[in-house]
CSV table of C-alpha atoms in Angstrom, one decimal:
chain,number,residue,atom,x,y,z
A,1,MET,CA,12.6,-19.4,4.3
A,2,ALA,CA,15.8,-17.0,3.3
A,3,ASP,CA,13.1,-15.6,0.3
A,4,ALA,CA,9.3,-15.4,2.4
A,5,ILE,CA,7.4,-12.5,2.5
A,6,LYS,CA,8.1,-11.5,5.8
A,7,VAL,CA,5.1,-9.6,7.5
A,8,LEU,CA,5.0,-7.9,11.0
A,9,LEU,CA,1.1,-7.8,12.5
A,10,VAL,CA,-0.3,-4.3,13.4
A,11,ASP,CA,-3.9,-4.9,16.3
A,12,ASP,CA,-4.8,-4.7,19.5
A,13,HIS,CA,-6.8,-6.9,19.1
A,14,GLN,CA,-4.3,-10.4,20.7
A,15,VAL,CA,-6.6,-12.7,19.5
A,16,VAL,CA,-6.9,-11.6,16.0
A,17,ARG,CA,-2.7,-10.8,15.9
A,18,ARG,CA,-3.2,-15.3,17.4
A,19,GLY,CA,-5.3,-16.1,13.9
A,20,LEU,CA,-3.8,-14.2,11.0
A,21,ARG,CA,-0.5,-15.8,12.9
A,22,THR,CA,-1.3,-19.6,12.7
A,23,PHE,CA,-3.0,-18.6,9.2
A,24,LEU,CA,0.3,-17.5,7.7
A,25,GLU,CA,2.3,-19.3,9.4
A,26,VAL,CA,0.7,-22.7,7.3
A,27,GLN,CA,2.2,-19.7,3.8
A,28,ASP,CA,5.0,-21.6,2.1
A,29,ASP,CA,6.2,-18.1,0.9
A,30,ILE,CA,5.4,-15.6,3.9
A,31,GLU,CA,7.2,-15.5,7.7
A,32,VAL,CA,5.5,-13.4,10.3
A,33,VAL,CA,8.3,-11.8,11.9
A,34,GLY,CA,6.4,-10.5,15.1
A,35,GLU,CA,3.7,-8.5,16.5
A,36,ALA,CA,2.5,-4.9,17.7
A,37,ALA,CA,-0.2,-4.2,20.3
A,38,ASP,CA,-0.2,-0.4,18.9
A,39,GLY,CA,1.6,1.9,16.1
A,40,ALA,CA,3.7,3.1,18.0
A,41,GLU,CA,4.7,-0.5,18.9
A,42,GLY,CA,4.9,-1.3,15.1
A,43,VAL,CA,6.7,1.5,13.7
A,44,ALA,CA,8.9,0.3,16.1
A,45,LEU,CA,9.5,-2.8,14.9
A,46,ALA,CA,9.3,-2.2,11.5
A,47,GLY,CA,12.6,-0.3,12.5
A,48,GLU,CA,14.3,-3.5,13.8
A,49,LEU,CA,12.9,-6.3,12.7
A,50,GLN,CA,12.8,-5.0,8.4
A,51,PRO,CA,9.4,-6.9,7.2
A,52,ASP,CA,8.1,-6.4,3.6
A,53,VAL,CA,4.6,-6.2,3.8
A,54,ILE,CA,3.2,-4.8,7.4
A,55,LEU,CA,-0.4,-5.9,8.4
A,56,MET,CA,-2.2,-2.3,9.5
A,57,ASP,CA,-5.4,-2.1,11.6
A,58,VAL,CA,-6.2,1.9,11.5
A,59,LYS,CA,-8.0,1.8,15.3
A,60,MET,CA,-6.5,1.6,18.5
A,61,PRO,CA,-5.2,2.5,21.8
A,62,GLY,CA,-2.4,5.1,21.2
A,63,MET,CA,-0.8,4.9,18.2
A,64,ASP,CA,-3.3,4.6,15.3
A,65,GLY,CA,-3.3,2.6,12.1
A,66,VAL,CA,-3.0,6.5,10.8
A,67,GLU,CA,-1.0,8.3,12.2
A,68,ALA,CA,1.5,4.0,12.1
A,69,LEU,CA,1.6,5.2,7.8
A,70,ARG,CA,2.4,8.8,8.7
A,71,ARG,CA,5.3,7.7,10.7
A,72,LEU,CA,6.5,4.9,8.2
A,73,ARG,CA,6.4,7.6,5.5
A,74,GLU,CA,8.4,10.2,7.2
A,75,LEU,CA,11.3,7.7,8.5
A,76,ASP,CA,10.7,5.9,4.8
A,77,HIS,CA,10.0,2.8,5.4
A,78,ARG,CA,10.0,0.7,1.9
A,79,ALA,CA,7.8,-2.3,4.2
A,80,ARG,CA,3.7,-2.2,2.2
A,81,VAL,CA,1.1,-1.1,4.4
A,82,LEU,CA,-1.7,-3.9,3.9
A,83,VAL,CA,-4.8,-1.7,5.8
A,84,VAL,CA,-6.4,-4.7,6.9
A,85,THR,CA,-9.4,-3.6,9.2
A,86,SER,CA,-13.3,-4.6,10.0
A,87,PHE,CA,-14.7,-0.7,9.6
A,88,THR,CA,-16.1,-0.5,6.2
A,89,GLU,CA,-17.5,4.1,6.6
A,90,GLN,CA,-15.1,5.9,3.3
A,91,ARG,CA,-13.9,7.8,6.3
A,92,THR,CA,-11.9,5.2,8.1
A,93,VAL,CA,-10.5,3.5,5.2
A,94,ILE,CA,-9.5,6.8,2.8
A,95,PRO,CA,-7.6,8.1,5.6
A,96,ALA,CA,-5.4,5.2,5.9
A,97,LEU,CA,-5.0,5.4,1.8
A,98,ARG,CA,-3.9,8.9,1.7
A,99,ALA,CA,-1.5,8.3,4.3
A,100,GLY,CA,0.3,5.6,2.4
A,101,ALA,CA,-0.8,2.2,2.3
A,102,ALA,CA,-0.6,-0.2,-0.8
A,103,GLY,CA,-4.0,-0.7,0.2
A,104,TYR,CA,-7.0,-2.3,3.1
A,105,VAL,CA,-8.8,-5.7,3.3
A,106,TYR,CA,-12.0,-6.5,5.9
A,107,LYS,CA,-10.7,-8.7,8.7
A,108,ASP,CA,-13.9,-11.4,7.4
A,109,ILE,CA,-11.8,-11.8,4.5
A,110,ASP,CA,-11.6,-14.9,2.9
A,111,PRO,CA,-8.1,-16.5,4.7
A,112,ASP,CA,-6.2,-17.3,0.8
A,113,ALA,CA,-7.6,-14.2,-1.0
A,114,LEU,CA,-6.2,-12.4,2.3
A,115,ALA,CA,-2.1,-14.2,1.4
A,116,GLY,CA,-3.2,-12.7,-2.6
A,117,ALA,CA,-3.4,-10.1,-0.6
A,118,ILE,CA,-0.6,-9.6,0.7
A,119,ARG,CA,1.5,-11.8,-2.6
A,120,SER,CA,-0.4,-8.3,-4.3
A,121,VAL,CA,1.3,-5.4,-2.5
A,122,HIS,CA,4.7,-6.8,-2.2
A,123,ALA,CA,4.6,-7.8,-5.9
A,124,GLY,CA,4.6,-3.3,-6.0
A,125,HIS,CA,0.7,-3.1,-6.5
A,126,VAL,CA,-1.7,-1.7,-5.9
A,127,LEU,CA,-4.2,-4.0,-4.2
A,128,LEU,CA,-8.2,-3.4,-6.2
A,129,LEU,CA,-10.2,-0.9,-4.0
A,130,GLN,CA,-14.3,-1.4,-3.8
A,131,PRO,CA,-15.8,1.3,-6.0
A,132,GLU,CA,-17.7,3.3,-3.7
A,133,VAL,CA,-14.2,4.4,-1.6
A,134,ALA,CA,-11.5,4.7,-5.0
A,135,GLY,CA,-14.9,6.6,-5.7
A,136,ALA,CA,-14.5,8.8,-3.5
A,137,LEU,CA,-11.0,8.9,-3.7
A,138,LEU,CA,-10.7,10.5,-7.1
A,139,SER,CA,-13.2,12.6,-6.0
A,140,GLN,CA,-10.9,14.8,-3.6
A,141,GLU,CA,-8.2,14.0,-5.9
A,142,GLU,CA,-9.9,16.0,-8.7
A,143,SER,CA,-10.0,19.1,-6.4
A,144,GLY,CA,-6.8,19.3,-5.7
A,145,SER,CA,-4.1,19.8,-8.4
A,146,GLY,CA,-3.0,17.3,-9.4
A,147,ALA,CA,-5.9,17.4,-12.0
A,148,GLY,CA,-5.0,19.5,-14.6
A,149,ARG,CA,-1.1,19.7,-14.2
A,150,ALA,CA,-1.8,15.6,-16.7
A,151,GLY,CA,-0.4,18.3,-19.7
A,152,SER,CA,3.7,18.8,-17.9
A,153,LEU,CA,3.8,15.3,-17.9
A,154,THR,CA,6.6,14.0,-20.1
A,155,GLU,CA,5.2,11.4,-22.7
A,156,ARG,CA,7.6,8.7,-21.0
A,157,GLU,CA,6.5,9.8,-18.0
A,158,ARG,CA,2.6,9.5,-18.6
A,159,GLU,CA,3.8,5.5,-20.1
A,160,VAL,CA,5.1,4.9,-17.0
A,161,LEU,CA,2.4,6.1,-15.7
A,162,GLY,CA,-0.7,3.9,-16.9
A,163,LEU,CA,2.0,0.8,-16.1
A,164,ILE,CA,1.3,1.8,-12.6
A,165,ALA,CA,-2.0,2.0,-13.1
A,166,ASP,CA,-2.1,-1.7,-14.8
A,167,GLY,CA,-0.5,-2.5,-11.1
A,168,ARG,CA,2.8,-2.9,-12.1
A,169,ALA,CA,5.9,-2.9,-9.8
A,170,ASN,CA,9.1,-1.2,-10.9
A,171,ARG,CA,11.1,-3.9,-11.4
A,172,GLU,CA,8.2,-4.5,-14.7
A,173,ILE,CA,7.6,-1.1,-15.7
A,174,ALA,CA,11.5,-1.5,-16.2
A,175,ARG,CA,11.5,-4.8,-18.2
A,176,ALA,CA,8.4,-3.9,-20.1
A,177,LEU,CA,10.1,-0.1,-21.4
A,178,VAL,CA,13.7,-1.3,-21.8
A,179,LEU,CA,14.4,1.4,-18.6
A,180,SER,CA,16.7,0.5,-15.2
A,181,GLU,CA,15.1,0.7,-12.3
A,182,LYS,CA,15.7,3.9,-10.7
A,183,THR,CA,14.6,5.7,-14.1
A,184,VAL,CA,12.0,4.3,-12.9
A,185,LYS,CA,12.4,5.5,-8.9
A,186,THR,CA,12.9,8.9,-11.3
A,187,HIS,CA,10.0,9.1,-13.8
A,188,VAL,CA,7.7,8.3,-10.2
A,189,SER,CA,9.2,10.5,-8.0
A,190,ASN,CA,8.6,13.3,-11.1
A,191,ILE,CA,4.9,12.2,-11.7
A,192,LEU,CA,4.1,12.6,-7.8
A,193,MET,CA,5.7,16.2,-7.8
A,194,LYS,CA,4.1,17.2,-10.9
A,195,LEU,CA,0.9,16.2,-10.3
A,196,ASP,CA,0.7,16.8,-6.5
A,197,LEU,CA,0.1,13.4,-5.1
A,198,ALA,CA,1.6,11.1,-1.9
A,199,ASP,CA,2.1,7.4,-3.5
A,200,ARG,CA,1.7,4.8,-5.7
A,201,THR,CA,-1.6,4.1,-5.4
A,202,GLN,CA,-3.3,8.0,-5.9
A,203,ALA,CA,-0.7,7.9,-9.2
A,204,ALA,CA,-3.2,4.7,-9.6
A,205,LEU,CA,-6.4,6.1,-9.7
A,206,TRP,CA,-5.5,9.9,-10.9
A,207,ALA,CA,-4.3,7.7,-13.7
A,208,VAL,CA,-7.1,5.0,-14.0
A,209,ARG,CA,-8.9,8.7,-13.9
A,210,HIS,CA,-7.8,10.1,-16.8
A,211,GLY,CA,-7.9,6.9,-18.7
A,212,LEU,CA,-4.7,6.1,-19.0
A,213,SER,CA,-4.4,3.1,-17.5
A,214,GLY,CA,-4.8,-0.1,-19.4
């Protein structure tokens, strides 16, 4: 399974972790490399095991999922985090997205859909959000300084931003625009800085709001 997507499970309920592991272990392209019962253990194991994708619960004792996301960002960890939650309230989901989650799914998600979500975020895509949550997050971004900075983007940066909104990973963007991945990463960093956004999720939502997506 050298090319399998390495997944770390972070949830305080053992029965949930067992259920996720049981299903994911039958997927040919997904390998569960570890489990953690809280955010602090999850951050530590992420550094040790170097997973590609982390399935992260939000509400956990001790360090919760949002704080763990912040710690992973501070450590510049490469893993993409997919929040798996039983909470549907915006006040629960939005902080996780703002802290760097690549998307979220509910714990009652169809197993095949979960596997698809893991593959999607691993490929660099932003998982589509429910309209009410996306709208709330966009409203928050509109109230910040990013909304008035579109004019600071170069034409190339606008092209890159549009492809981010279409769910393209850096490699796909590089291929589409005939650029190196390193150059694309530089453009992404500049976009986030100019728009005062934290990550690709916020950039994708901003682009959709401002008509820059395909």
